[in-house]
Amino acid sequence: ELKVEQNPLFLSMQEGKNYTIYCNYSTTSDRLYWYRQDPGKSLESLFVLLSNGAVKQEGRLMASLDTKARLSTLHITAAVHDLSATYFCAVVDPNTGNQFYFGTGTSLTVIP
Amino acid sequence: GAVVSQHPSRVICKSGTSVKIECRSLDFQATTMFWYRQFPKQSLMLMATSNEGSKATYEQGVEKDKFLINHASLTLSTLTVTSAHPEDSSFYICSGGQGLSPLHFGNGTRLTVT
């Protein structure tokens, strides 16, 4: 079974600082997604990364994918309080097409 | 963008009763629907995958007789929690997708079994 691990699990950072969340996965896959979840809510799609070296940016968030290292990163630049949420990466199992496996999640708290 | 409507958003039921959760894709045809369960402060755990018109595929450890999934059309999938018990209390999320597009998630259902 494909395993997806995120690091760190919990992150507390001050506004204005930068930080990176890491997502490692165990089996070759060419599709990786990042989602945001606010407390009590469902998931909001942030990025879709479909190829090695892919980089996507939206506002203060930037995601990248290295399929050879089986690693994706979500970089936060100059954090603001509104970014406080739980972030999940998800990897598609190439053997089952659309089946997603979610990472452990990173709970981010941005302190004013 | 594509929307998945999940209903109800919250439900409280007594132990031993059954609860049905609906998931509808509003502006696309979801050939595959996924049902997830999420405990507080944990990740999403895939329960089952359903394809329209066929039986659902359950993940290991998920009781198919307890969590009945029906995917009768390309726009509707249901999850019925039968004879619910307090340990079934959780946040249930459905999602639907097509091809390489990201999954579209429902807003989730908070189930509390008393």
PDB file of C-alpha atoms in Angstrom:
ATOM      1  CA  GLU A   1       0.000   0.000   0.000  1.00  0.00           C
ATOM      2  CA  LEU A   2       1.229   3.440  -0.882  1.00  0.00           C
ATOM      3  CA  LYS A   3       2.272   5.405   2.217  1.00  0.00           C
ATOM      4  CA  VAL A   4       2.378   9.170   2.413  1.00  0.00           C
ATOM      5  CA  GLU A   5       4.121  11.001   5.219  1.00  0.00           C
ATOM      6  CA  GLN A   6       4.187  14.679   5.992  1.00  0.00           C
ATOM      7  CA  ASN A   7       6.662  16.599   8.059  1.00  0.00           C
ATOM      8  CA  PRO A   8       6.126  18.358  10.364  1.00  0.00           C
ATOM      9  CA  LEU A   9       2.802  17.246  11.806  1.00  0.00           C
ATOM     10  CA  PHE A  10       2.404  20.464  13.741  1.00  0.00           C
ATOM     11  CA  LEU A  11       3.851  23.828  12.877  1.00  0.00           C
ATOM     12  CA  SER A  12       3.571  27.062  14.775  1.00  0.00           C
ATOM     13  CA  MET A  13       5.137  30.072  13.133  1.00  0.00           C
ATOM     14  CA  GLN A  14       5.061  33.808  13.439  1.00  0.00           C
ATOM     15  CA  GLU A  15       3.594  36.062  10.835  1.00  0.00           C
ATOM     16  CA  GLY A  16       6.092  37.145   8.240  1.00  0.00           C
ATOM     17  CA  LYS A  17       8.228  34.030   8.497  1.00  0.00           C
ATOM     18  CA  ASN A  18       8.907  31.419   5.841  1.00  0.00           C
ATOM     19  CA  TYR A  19       8.612  27.684   6.211  1.00  0.00           C
ATOM     20  CA  THR A  20       8.389  24.473   4.189  1.00  0.00           C
ATOM     21  CA  ILE A  21       6.159  21.453   4.648  1.00  0.00           C
ATOM     22  CA  TYR A  22       7.432  18.180   3.242  1.00  0.00           C
ATOM     23  CA  CYS A  23       5.487  15.302   1.741  1.00  0.00           C
ATOM     24  CA  ASN A  24       7.212  11.967   1.121  1.00  0.00           C
ATOM     25  CA  TYR A  25       5.567   8.999  -0.530  1.00  0.00           C
ATOM     26  CA  SER A  26       6.599   5.393  -0.886  1.00  0.00           C
ATOM     27  CA  THR A  27       5.684   4.373  -4.428  1.00  0.00           C
ATOM     28  CA  THR A  28       6.242   5.930  -7.817  1.00  0.00           C
ATOM     29  CA  SER A  29       3.458   8.304  -8.716  1.00  0.00           C
ATOM     30  CA  ASP A  30       3.163  11.169 -11.158  1.00  0.00           C
ATOM     31  CA  ARG A  31       0.250  12.958  -9.573  1.00  0.00           C
ATOM     32  CA  LEU A  32       0.302  14.804  -6.311  1.00  0.00           C
ATOM     33  CA  TYR A  33      -2.225  17.173  -4.820  1.00  0.00           C
ATOM     34  CA  TRP A  34      -2.196  19.648  -1.977  1.00  0.00           C
ATOM     35  CA  TYR A  35      -5.311  20.466  -0.007  1.00  0.00           C
ATOM     36  CA  ARG A  36      -6.225  22.830   2.768  1.00  0.00           C
ATOM     37  CA  GLN A  37      -8.729  21.978   5.506  1.00  0.00           C
ATOM     38  CA  ASP A  38     -10.161  24.457   7.958  1.00  0.00           C
ATOM     39  CA  PRO A  39     -11.555  23.156  11.274  1.00  0.00           C
ATOM     40  CA  GLY A  40     -14.869  21.383  10.814  1.00  0.00           C
ATOM     41  CA  LYS A  41     -14.772  21.850   7.063  1.00  0.00           C
ATOM     42  CA  SER A  42     -14.007  19.720   4.066  1.00  0.00           C
ATOM     43  CA  LEU A  43     -11.000  19.944   1.798  1.00  0.00           C
ATOM     44  CA  GLU A  44     -10.139  22.794  -0.534  1.00  0.00           C
ATOM     45  CA  SER A  45      -7.928  22.005  -3.506  1.00  0.00           C
ATOM     46  CA  LEU A  46      -4.760  24.098  -3.629  1.00  0.00           C
ATOM     47  CA  PHE A  47      -2.428  22.577  -6.206  1.00  0.00           C
ATOM     48  CA  VAL A  48      -2.196  19.746  -8.687  1.00  0.00           C
ATOM     49  CA  LEU A  49       1.307  18.654  -9.634  1.00  0.00           C
ATOM     50  CA  LEU A  50       1.481  16.357 -12.624  1.00  0.00           C
ATOM     51  CA  SER A  51       5.120  16.016 -13.601  1.00  0.00           C
ATOM     52  CA  ASN A  52       8.624  15.884 -12.252  1.00  0.00           C
ATOM     53  CA  GLY A  53       9.903  19.364 -11.555  1.00  0.00           C
ATOM     54  CA  ALA A  54       6.438  20.902 -11.561  1.00  0.00           C
ATOM     55  CA  VAL A  55       6.152  24.098  -9.568  1.00  0.00           C
ATOM     56  CA  LYS A  56       2.921  25.932  -8.850  1.00  0.00           C
ATOM     57  CA  GLN A  57       2.426  29.162  -6.939  1.00  0.00           C
ATOM     58  CA  GLU A  58      -0.636  30.850  -5.556  1.00  0.00           C
ATOM     59  CA  GLY A  59      -0.199  33.858  -3.343  1.00  0.00           C
ATOM     60  CA  ARG A  60       2.096  32.997  -0.437  1.00  0.00           C
ATOM     61  CA  LEU A  61       2.072  29.274  -1.180  1.00  0.00           C
ATOM     62  CA  MET A  62       4.316  27.467  -3.618  1.00  0.00           C
ATOM     63  CA  ALA A  63       4.310  23.725  -4.262  1.00  0.00           C
ATOM     64  CA  SER A  64       6.881  21.619  -6.057  1.00  0.00           C
ATOM     65  CA  LEU A  65       7.263  17.992  -7.032  1.00  0.00           C
ATOM     66  CA  ASP A  66      10.329  15.778  -7.382  1.00  0.00           C
ATOM     67  CA  THR A  67       9.098  12.403  -8.572  1.00  0.00           C
ATOM     68  CA  LYS A  68      12.548  10.844  -8.471  1.00  0.00           C
ATOM     69  CA  ALA A  69      12.947  11.673  -4.800  1.00  0.00           C
ATOM     70  CA  ARG A  70       9.231  10.961  -4.213  1.00  0.00           C
ATOM     71  CA  LEU A  71       9.011  14.294  -2.488  1.00  0.00           C
ATOM     72  CA  SER A  72       6.786  17.308  -2.680  1.00  0.00           C
ATOM     73  CA  THR A  73       7.179  20.543  -0.789  1.00  0.00           C
ATOM     74  CA  LEU A  74       4.735  23.264   0.141  1.00  0.00           C
ATOM     75  CA  HIS A  75       6.576  26.488   0.839  1.00  0.00           C
ATOM     76  CA  ILE A  76       5.003  29.287   2.795  1.00  0.00           C
ATOM     77  CA  THR A  77       6.345  32.776   2.264  1.00  0.00           C
ATOM     78  CA  ALA A  78       5.763  35.594   4.736  1.00  0.00           C
ATOM     79  CA  ALA A  79       3.036  33.761   6.578  1.00  0.00           C
ATOM     80  CA  VAL A  80      -0.166  35.496   7.582  1.00  0.00           C
ATOM     81  CA  HIS A  81      -2.772  34.440  10.125  1.00  0.00           C
ATOM     82  CA  ASP A  82      -5.269  33.493   7.401  1.00  0.00           C
ATOM     83  CA  LEU A  83      -3.015  30.627   6.374  1.00  0.00           C
ATOM     84  CA  SER A  84      -3.692  28.832   9.659  1.00  0.00           C
ATOM     85  CA  ALA A  85      -5.247  25.488   8.682  1.00  0.00           C
ATOM     86  CA  THR A  86      -4.347  21.844   8.193  1.00  0.00           C
ATOM     87  CA  TYR A  87      -2.600  21.021   4.946  1.00  0.00           C
ATOM     88  CA  PHE A  88      -2.717  17.614   3.332  1.00  0.00           C
ATOM     89  CA  CYS A  89      -0.831  16.213   0.411  1.00  0.00           C
ATOM     90  CA  ALA A  90      -2.376  13.335  -1.493  1.00  0.00           C
ATOM     91  CA  VAL A  91      -0.814  10.955  -3.953  1.00  0.00           C
ATOM     92  CA  VAL A  92      -2.530   8.913  -6.600  1.00  0.00           C
ATOM     93  CA  ASP A  93      -1.807   5.213  -6.607  1.00  0.00           C
ATOM     94  CA  PRO A  94      -0.656   4.449 -10.153  1.00  0.00           C
ATOM     95  CA  ASN A  95      -1.952   0.913  -9.884  1.00  0.00           C
ATOM     96  CA  THR A  96      -5.524   1.959  -9.209  1.00  0.00           C
ATOM     97  CA  GLY A  97      -5.916   5.076 -11.290  1.00  0.00           C
ATOM     98  CA  ASN A  98      -7.903   7.547  -9.260  1.00  0.00           C
ATOM     99  CA  GLN A  99      -7.374   6.190  -5.766  1.00  0.00           C
ATOM    100  CA  PHE A 100      -5.947   8.843  -3.486  1.00  0.00           C
ATOM    101  CA  TYR A 101      -3.772   8.302  -0.452  1.00  0.00           C
ATOM    102  CA  PHE A 102      -3.582  11.211   1.940  1.00  0.00           C
ATOM    103  CA  GLY A 103      -0.639  12.322   3.957  1.00  0.00           C
ATOM    104  CA  THR A 104      -0.752  12.591   7.703  1.00  0.00           C
ATOM    105  CA  GLY A 105      -1.520  16.300   7.528  1.00  0.00           C
ATOM    106  CA  THR A 106       0.330  19.343   8.850  1.00  0.00           C
ATOM    107  CA  SER A 107      -1.512  21.558  11.282  1.00  0.00           C
ATOM    108  CA  LEU A 108      -0.271  25.093  10.745  1.00  0.00           C
ATOM    109  CA  THR A 109      -0.827  27.888  13.229  1.00  0.00           C
ATOM    110  CA  VAL A 110       0.354  31.352  12.298  1.00  0.00           C
ATOM    111  CA  ILE A 111       0.796  33.572  15.319  1.00  0.00           C
ATOM    112  CA  PRO A 112       0.177  37.290  14.872  1.00  0.00           C
TER     113      PRO A 112
ATOM    114  CA  GLY B   1     -16.037  24.997 -10.758  1.00  0.00           C
ATOM    115  CA  ALA B   2     -17.266  21.512 -10.131  1.00  0.00           C
ATOM    116  CA  VAL B   3     -19.268  21.062  -6.986  1.00  0.00           C
ATOM    117  CA  VAL B   4     -20.065  18.067  -4.881  1.00  0.00           C
ATOM    118  CA  SER B   5     -23.009  18.462  -2.559  1.00  0.00           C
ATOM    119  CA  GLN B   6     -23.045  16.319   0.558  1.00  0.00           C
ATOM    120  CA  HIS B   7     -26.046  16.037   2.813  1.00  0.00           C
ATOM    121  CA  PRO B   8     -26.657  16.198   5.708  1.00  0.00           C
ATOM    122  CA  SER B   9     -23.830  18.298   7.107  1.00  0.00           C
ATOM    123  CA  ARG B  10     -24.564  17.164  10.642  1.00  0.00           C
ATOM    124  CA  VAL B  11     -26.583  14.294  12.038  1.00  0.00           C
ATOM    125  CA  ILE B  12     -27.144  12.983  15.519  1.00  0.00           C
ATOM    126  CA  CYS B  13     -28.689   9.566  15.878  1.00  0.00           C
ATOM    127  CA  LYS B  14     -29.305   6.999  18.558  1.00  0.00           C
ATOM    128  CA  SER B  15     -27.276   3.857  18.831  1.00  0.00           C
ATOM    129  CA  GLY B  16     -28.747   1.052  16.737  1.00  0.00           C
ATOM    130  CA  THR B  17     -30.338   3.246  14.104  1.00  0.00           C
ATOM    131  CA  SER B  18     -29.192   3.711  10.517  1.00  0.00           C
ATOM    132  CA  VAL B  19     -28.083   6.913   8.851  1.00  0.00           C
ATOM    133  CA  LYS B  20     -27.880   7.696   5.157  1.00  0.00           C
ATOM    134  CA  ILE B  21     -25.464  10.245   3.745  1.00  0.00           C
ATOM    135  CA  GLU B  22     -25.905  11.514   0.194  1.00  0.00           C
ATOM    136  CA  CYS B  23     -23.276  12.824  -2.131  1.00  0.00           C
ATOM    137  CA  ARG B  24     -24.251  14.488  -5.409  1.00  0.00           C
ATOM    138  CA  SER B  25     -22.047  15.825  -8.166  1.00  0.00           C
ATOM    139  CA  LEU B  26     -23.846  18.918  -9.382  1.00  0.00           C
ATOM    140  CA  ASP B  27     -22.226  19.866 -12.657  1.00  0.00           C
ATOM    141  CA  PHE B  28     -20.141  16.902 -13.681  1.00  0.00           C
ATOM    142  CA  GLN B  29     -20.515  13.171 -13.942  1.00  0.00           C
ATOM    143  CA  ALA B  30     -18.507  11.434 -11.274  1.00  0.00           C
ATOM    144  CA  THR B  31     -17.657   8.029 -12.652  1.00  0.00           C
ATOM    145  CA  THR B  32     -15.900   7.249  -9.400  1.00  0.00           C
ATOM    146  CA  MET B  33     -16.920   8.262  -5.916  1.00  0.00           C
ATOM    147  CA  PHE B  34     -14.741   7.895  -2.846  1.00  0.00           C
ATOM    148  CA  TRP B  35     -15.858   7.783   0.756  1.00  0.00           C
ATOM    149  CA  TYR B  36     -13.520   8.850   3.517  1.00  0.00           C
ATOM    150  CA  ARG B  37     -13.657   8.885   7.256  1.00  0.00           C
ATOM    151  CA  GLN B  38     -11.758  11.356   9.376  1.00  0.00           C
ATOM    152  CA  PHE B  39     -11.244  11.260  13.128  1.00  0.00           C
ATOM    153  CA  PRO B  40     -10.383  14.478  14.973  1.00  0.00           C
ATOM    154  CA  LYS B  41      -6.928  15.796  14.155  1.00  0.00           C
ATOM    155  CA  GLN B  42      -6.213  12.852  11.886  1.00  0.00           C
ATOM    156  CA  SER B  43      -5.909  12.351   8.176  1.00  0.00           C
ATOM    157  CA  LEU B  44      -8.556  11.074   5.827  1.00  0.00           C
ATOM    158  CA  MET B  45      -8.928   7.343   5.707  1.00  0.00           C
ATOM    159  CA  LEU B  46     -10.323   5.884   2.511  1.00  0.00           C
ATOM    160  CA  MET B  47     -13.249   3.604   3.291  1.00  0.00           C
ATOM    161  CA  ALA B  48     -14.398   2.544  -0.122  1.00  0.00           C
ATOM    162  CA  THR B  49     -14.389   3.343  -3.804  1.00  0.00           C
ATOM    163  CA  SER B  50     -17.517   3.053  -5.877  1.00  0.00           C
ATOM    164  CA  ASN B  51     -17.999   3.084  -9.591  1.00  0.00           C
ATOM    165  CA  GLU B  52     -21.356   3.865 -11.064  1.00  0.00           C
ATOM    166  CA  GLY B  53     -23.460   0.776 -11.507  1.00  0.00           C
ATOM    167  CA  SER B  54     -21.123  -1.650  -9.806  1.00  0.00           C
ATOM    168  CA  LYS B  55     -20.386  -2.843  -6.315  1.00  0.00           C
ATOM    169  CA  ALA B  56     -18.136  -0.734  -4.139  1.00  0.00           C
ATOM    170  CA  THR B  57     -14.606  -1.798  -3.339  1.00  0.00           C
ATOM    171  CA  TYR B  58     -13.939  -1.604   0.371  1.00  0.00           C
ATOM    172  CA  GLU B  59     -10.613  -0.992   2.022  1.00  0.00           C
ATOM    173  CA  GLN B  60      -9.233  -3.558   4.379  1.00  0.00           C
ATOM    174  CA  GLY B  61     -10.844  -3.387   7.784  1.00  0.00           C
ATOM    175  CA  VAL B  62     -13.997  -1.606   6.613  1.00  0.00           C
ATOM    176  CA  GLU B  63     -17.129  -3.666   7.138  1.00  0.00           C
ATOM    177  CA  LYS B  64     -19.122  -3.721   3.929  1.00  0.00           C
ATOM    178  CA  ASP B  65     -22.268  -4.843   5.725  1.00  0.00           C
ATOM    179  CA  LYS B  66     -22.066  -1.934   8.102  1.00  0.00           C
ATOM    180  CA  PHE B  67     -21.181   0.778   5.617  1.00  0.00           C
ATOM    181  CA  LEU B  68     -23.453   0.277   2.646  1.00  0.00           C
ATOM    182  CA  ILE B  69     -22.492   2.212  -0.435  1.00  0.00           C
ATOM    183  CA  ASN B  70     -24.702   2.704  -3.431  1.00  0.00           C
ATOM    184  CA  HIS B  71     -23.655   4.469  -6.610  1.00  0.00           C
ATOM    185  CA  ALA B  72     -26.749   4.176  -8.715  1.00  0.00           C
ATOM    186  CA  SER B  73     -26.047   7.039 -11.094  1.00  0.00           C
ATOM    187  CA  LEU B  74     -23.210   9.230 -12.299  1.00  0.00           C
ATOM    188  CA  THR B  75     -24.368  12.033 -10.039  1.00  0.00           C
ATOM    189  CA  LEU B  76     -25.395  10.280  -6.832  1.00  0.00           C
ATOM    190  CA  SER B  77     -23.681   8.057  -4.315  1.00  0.00           C
ATOM    191  CA  THR B  78     -24.938   7.198  -0.854  1.00  0.00           C
ATOM    192  CA  LEU B  79     -23.328   5.834   2.279  1.00  0.00           C
ATOM    193  CA  THR B  80     -25.575   4.188   4.839  1.00  0.00           C
ATOM    194  CA  VAL B  81     -24.184   3.532   8.284  1.00  0.00           C
ATOM    195  CA  THR B  82     -26.271   0.633   9.554  1.00  0.00           C
ATOM    196  CA  SER B  83     -26.892  -0.087  13.236  1.00  0.00           C
ATOM    197  CA  ALA B  84     -24.719   2.827  14.199  1.00  0.00           C
ATOM    198  CA  HIS B  85     -22.712   2.770  17.415  1.00  0.00           C
ATOM    199  CA  PRO B  86     -20.873   5.546  19.245  1.00  0.00           C
ATOM    200  CA  GLU B  87     -17.562   4.411  17.762  1.00  0.00           C
ATOM    201  CA  ASP B  88     -18.982   5.211  14.324  1.00  0.00           C
ATOM    202  CA  SER B  89     -19.094   8.866  15.288  1.00  0.00           C
ATOM    203  CA  SER B  90     -16.792  10.630  12.877  1.00  0.00           C
ATOM    204  CA  PHE B  91     -16.537  13.083  10.008  1.00  0.00           C
ATOM    205  CA  TYR B  92     -17.432  11.438   6.717  1.00  0.00           C
ATOM    206  CA  ILE B  93     -16.368  13.009   3.430  1.00  0.00           C
ATOM    207  CA  CYS B  94     -17.235  11.982  -0.088  1.00  0.00           C
ATOM    208  CA  SER B  95     -15.451  12.959  -3.253  1.00  0.00           C
ATOM    209  CA  GLY B  96     -16.008  12.486  -6.938  1.00  0.00           C
ATOM    210  CA  GLY B  97     -13.677  12.714  -9.865  1.00  0.00           C
ATOM    211  CA  GLN B  98     -13.048  12.312 -13.535  1.00  0.00           C
ATOM    212  CA  GLY B  99      -9.793  11.366 -15.171  1.00  0.00           C
ATOM    213  CA  LEU B 100      -6.805  13.433 -14.093  1.00  0.00           C
ATOM    214  CA  SER B 101      -8.807  16.230 -12.540  1.00  0.00           C
ATOM    215  CA  PRO B 102      -8.441  16.747  -8.808  1.00  0.00           C
ATOM    216  CA  LEU B 103     -11.131  15.218  -6.748  1.00  0.00           C
ATOM    217  CA  HIS B 104     -13.983  17.445  -5.724  1.00  0.00           C
ATOM    218  CA  PHE B 105     -14.899  17.005  -2.132  1.00  0.00           C
ATOM    219  CA  GLY B 106     -18.233  17.286  -0.436  1.00  0.00           C
ATOM    220  CA  ASN B 107     -18.488  19.493   2.638  1.00  0.00           C
ATOM    221  CA  GLY B 108     -18.511  16.502   4.925  1.00  0.00           C
ATOM    222  CA  THR B 109     -21.006  15.027   7.362  1.00  0.00           C
ATOM    223  CA  ARG B 110     -20.447  15.143  11.101  1.00  0.00           C
ATOM    224  CA  LEU B 111     -22.058  12.007  12.531  1.00  0.00           C
ATOM    225  CA  THR B 112     -22.636  11.736  16.250  1.00  0.00           C
ATOM    226  CA  VAL B 113     -24.076   8.515  17.619  1.00  0.00           C
ATOM    227  CA  THR B 114     -25.443   8.740  21.129  1.00  0.00           C
TER     228      THR B 114
END
